[in-house]
Short mmCIF file of C-alpha atoms in Angstrom, two decimals:
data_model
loop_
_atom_site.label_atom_id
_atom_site.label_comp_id
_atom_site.label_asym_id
_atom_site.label_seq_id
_atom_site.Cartn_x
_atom_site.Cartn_y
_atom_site.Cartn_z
CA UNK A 23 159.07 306.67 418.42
CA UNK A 24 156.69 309.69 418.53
CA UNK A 25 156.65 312.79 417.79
CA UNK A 26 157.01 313.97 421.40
CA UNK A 27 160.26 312.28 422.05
CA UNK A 28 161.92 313.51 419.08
CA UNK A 29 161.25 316.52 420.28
CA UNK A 30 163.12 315.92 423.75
CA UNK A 31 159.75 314.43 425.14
CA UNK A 32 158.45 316.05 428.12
CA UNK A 33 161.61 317.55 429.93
CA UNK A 34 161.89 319.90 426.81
CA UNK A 35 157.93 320.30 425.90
CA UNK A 36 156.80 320.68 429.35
CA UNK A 37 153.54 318.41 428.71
CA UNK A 38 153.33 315.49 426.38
CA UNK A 39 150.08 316.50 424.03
CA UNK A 40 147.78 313.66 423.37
CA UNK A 41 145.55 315.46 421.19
CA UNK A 42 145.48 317.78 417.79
CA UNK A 43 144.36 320.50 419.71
CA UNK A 44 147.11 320.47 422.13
CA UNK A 45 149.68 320.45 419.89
CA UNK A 46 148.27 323.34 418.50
CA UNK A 47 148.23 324.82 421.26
CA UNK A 48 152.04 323.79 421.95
CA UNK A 49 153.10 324.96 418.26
CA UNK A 50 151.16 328.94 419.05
CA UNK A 51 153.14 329.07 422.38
CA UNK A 52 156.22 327.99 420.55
CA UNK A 53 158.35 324.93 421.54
CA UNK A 54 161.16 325.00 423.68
CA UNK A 55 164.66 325.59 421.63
CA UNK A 56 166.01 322.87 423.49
CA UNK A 57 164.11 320.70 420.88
CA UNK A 58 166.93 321.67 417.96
CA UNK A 59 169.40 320.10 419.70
CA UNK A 60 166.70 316.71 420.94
CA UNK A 61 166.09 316.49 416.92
CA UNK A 62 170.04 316.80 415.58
CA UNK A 63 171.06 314.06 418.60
CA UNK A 64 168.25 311.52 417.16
CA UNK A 65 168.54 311.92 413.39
CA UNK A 66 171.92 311.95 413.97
CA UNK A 67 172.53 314.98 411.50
CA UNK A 68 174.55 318.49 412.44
CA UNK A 69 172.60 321.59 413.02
CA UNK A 70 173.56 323.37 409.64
CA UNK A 71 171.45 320.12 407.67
CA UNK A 72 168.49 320.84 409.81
CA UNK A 73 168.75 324.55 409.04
CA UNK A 74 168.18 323.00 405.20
CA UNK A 75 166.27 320.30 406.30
CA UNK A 76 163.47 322.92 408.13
CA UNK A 77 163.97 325.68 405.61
CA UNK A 78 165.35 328.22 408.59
CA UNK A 79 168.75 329.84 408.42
CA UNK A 80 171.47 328.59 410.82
CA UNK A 81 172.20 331.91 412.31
CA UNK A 82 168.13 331.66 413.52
CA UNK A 83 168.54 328.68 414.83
CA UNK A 84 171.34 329.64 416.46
CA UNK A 85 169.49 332.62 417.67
CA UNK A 86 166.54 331.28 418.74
CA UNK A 87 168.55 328.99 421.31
CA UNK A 88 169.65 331.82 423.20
CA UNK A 89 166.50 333.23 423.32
CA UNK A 90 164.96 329.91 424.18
CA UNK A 91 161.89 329.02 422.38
CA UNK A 92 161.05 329.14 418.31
CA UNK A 93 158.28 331.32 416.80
CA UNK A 94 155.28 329.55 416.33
CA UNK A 95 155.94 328.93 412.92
CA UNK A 96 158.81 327.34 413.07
CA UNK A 97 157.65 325.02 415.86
CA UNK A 98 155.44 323.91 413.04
CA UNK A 99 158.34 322.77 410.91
CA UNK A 100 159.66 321.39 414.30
CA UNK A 101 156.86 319.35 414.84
CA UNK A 102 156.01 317.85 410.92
CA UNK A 103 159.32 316.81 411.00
CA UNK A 104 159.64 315.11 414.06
CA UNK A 105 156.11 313.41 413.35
CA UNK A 106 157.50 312.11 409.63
CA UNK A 107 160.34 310.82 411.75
#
């Protein structure tokens, strides 16, 4: 499984990077909040342990779903942990 489709794979990324580069370039536009809810379905955990998991507090989470993309930094945690998964 890679890191792309833990992510939600190309629906929620809107390109499937290839390189280091472009998922740099993916992490400093910030990913798609979509992707919290792509990650809880395939670890199979609730939001509140990826809160822990990620080191970001549930109520930004939360808020960064209705606003509909994460800050660059935490599409970095977002994308180490879908790439040790």
């Amino acid at each position: 499984m890679s890191a792309a489709s833990v992510l939600g794979g190309e629906p929620v990324l809107h390109a499937l990077p290839c390189s280091v580069l472009e998922w740099i370039a993916l992490v400093r536009q910030g990913i798609s909040a979509s992707a919290v809810d792509a990650v809880v379905r395939v670890m199979g955990i609730g939001q509140s342990e990826l809160s822990r998991a990620l080191d970001i507090p549930e109520r930004t989470l939360a808020r960064r779903k209705k606003e509909g993309v994460l800050s660059s930094d935490e599409s970095g945690k977002m994308v180490r942990l879908a790439q040790v998964i």
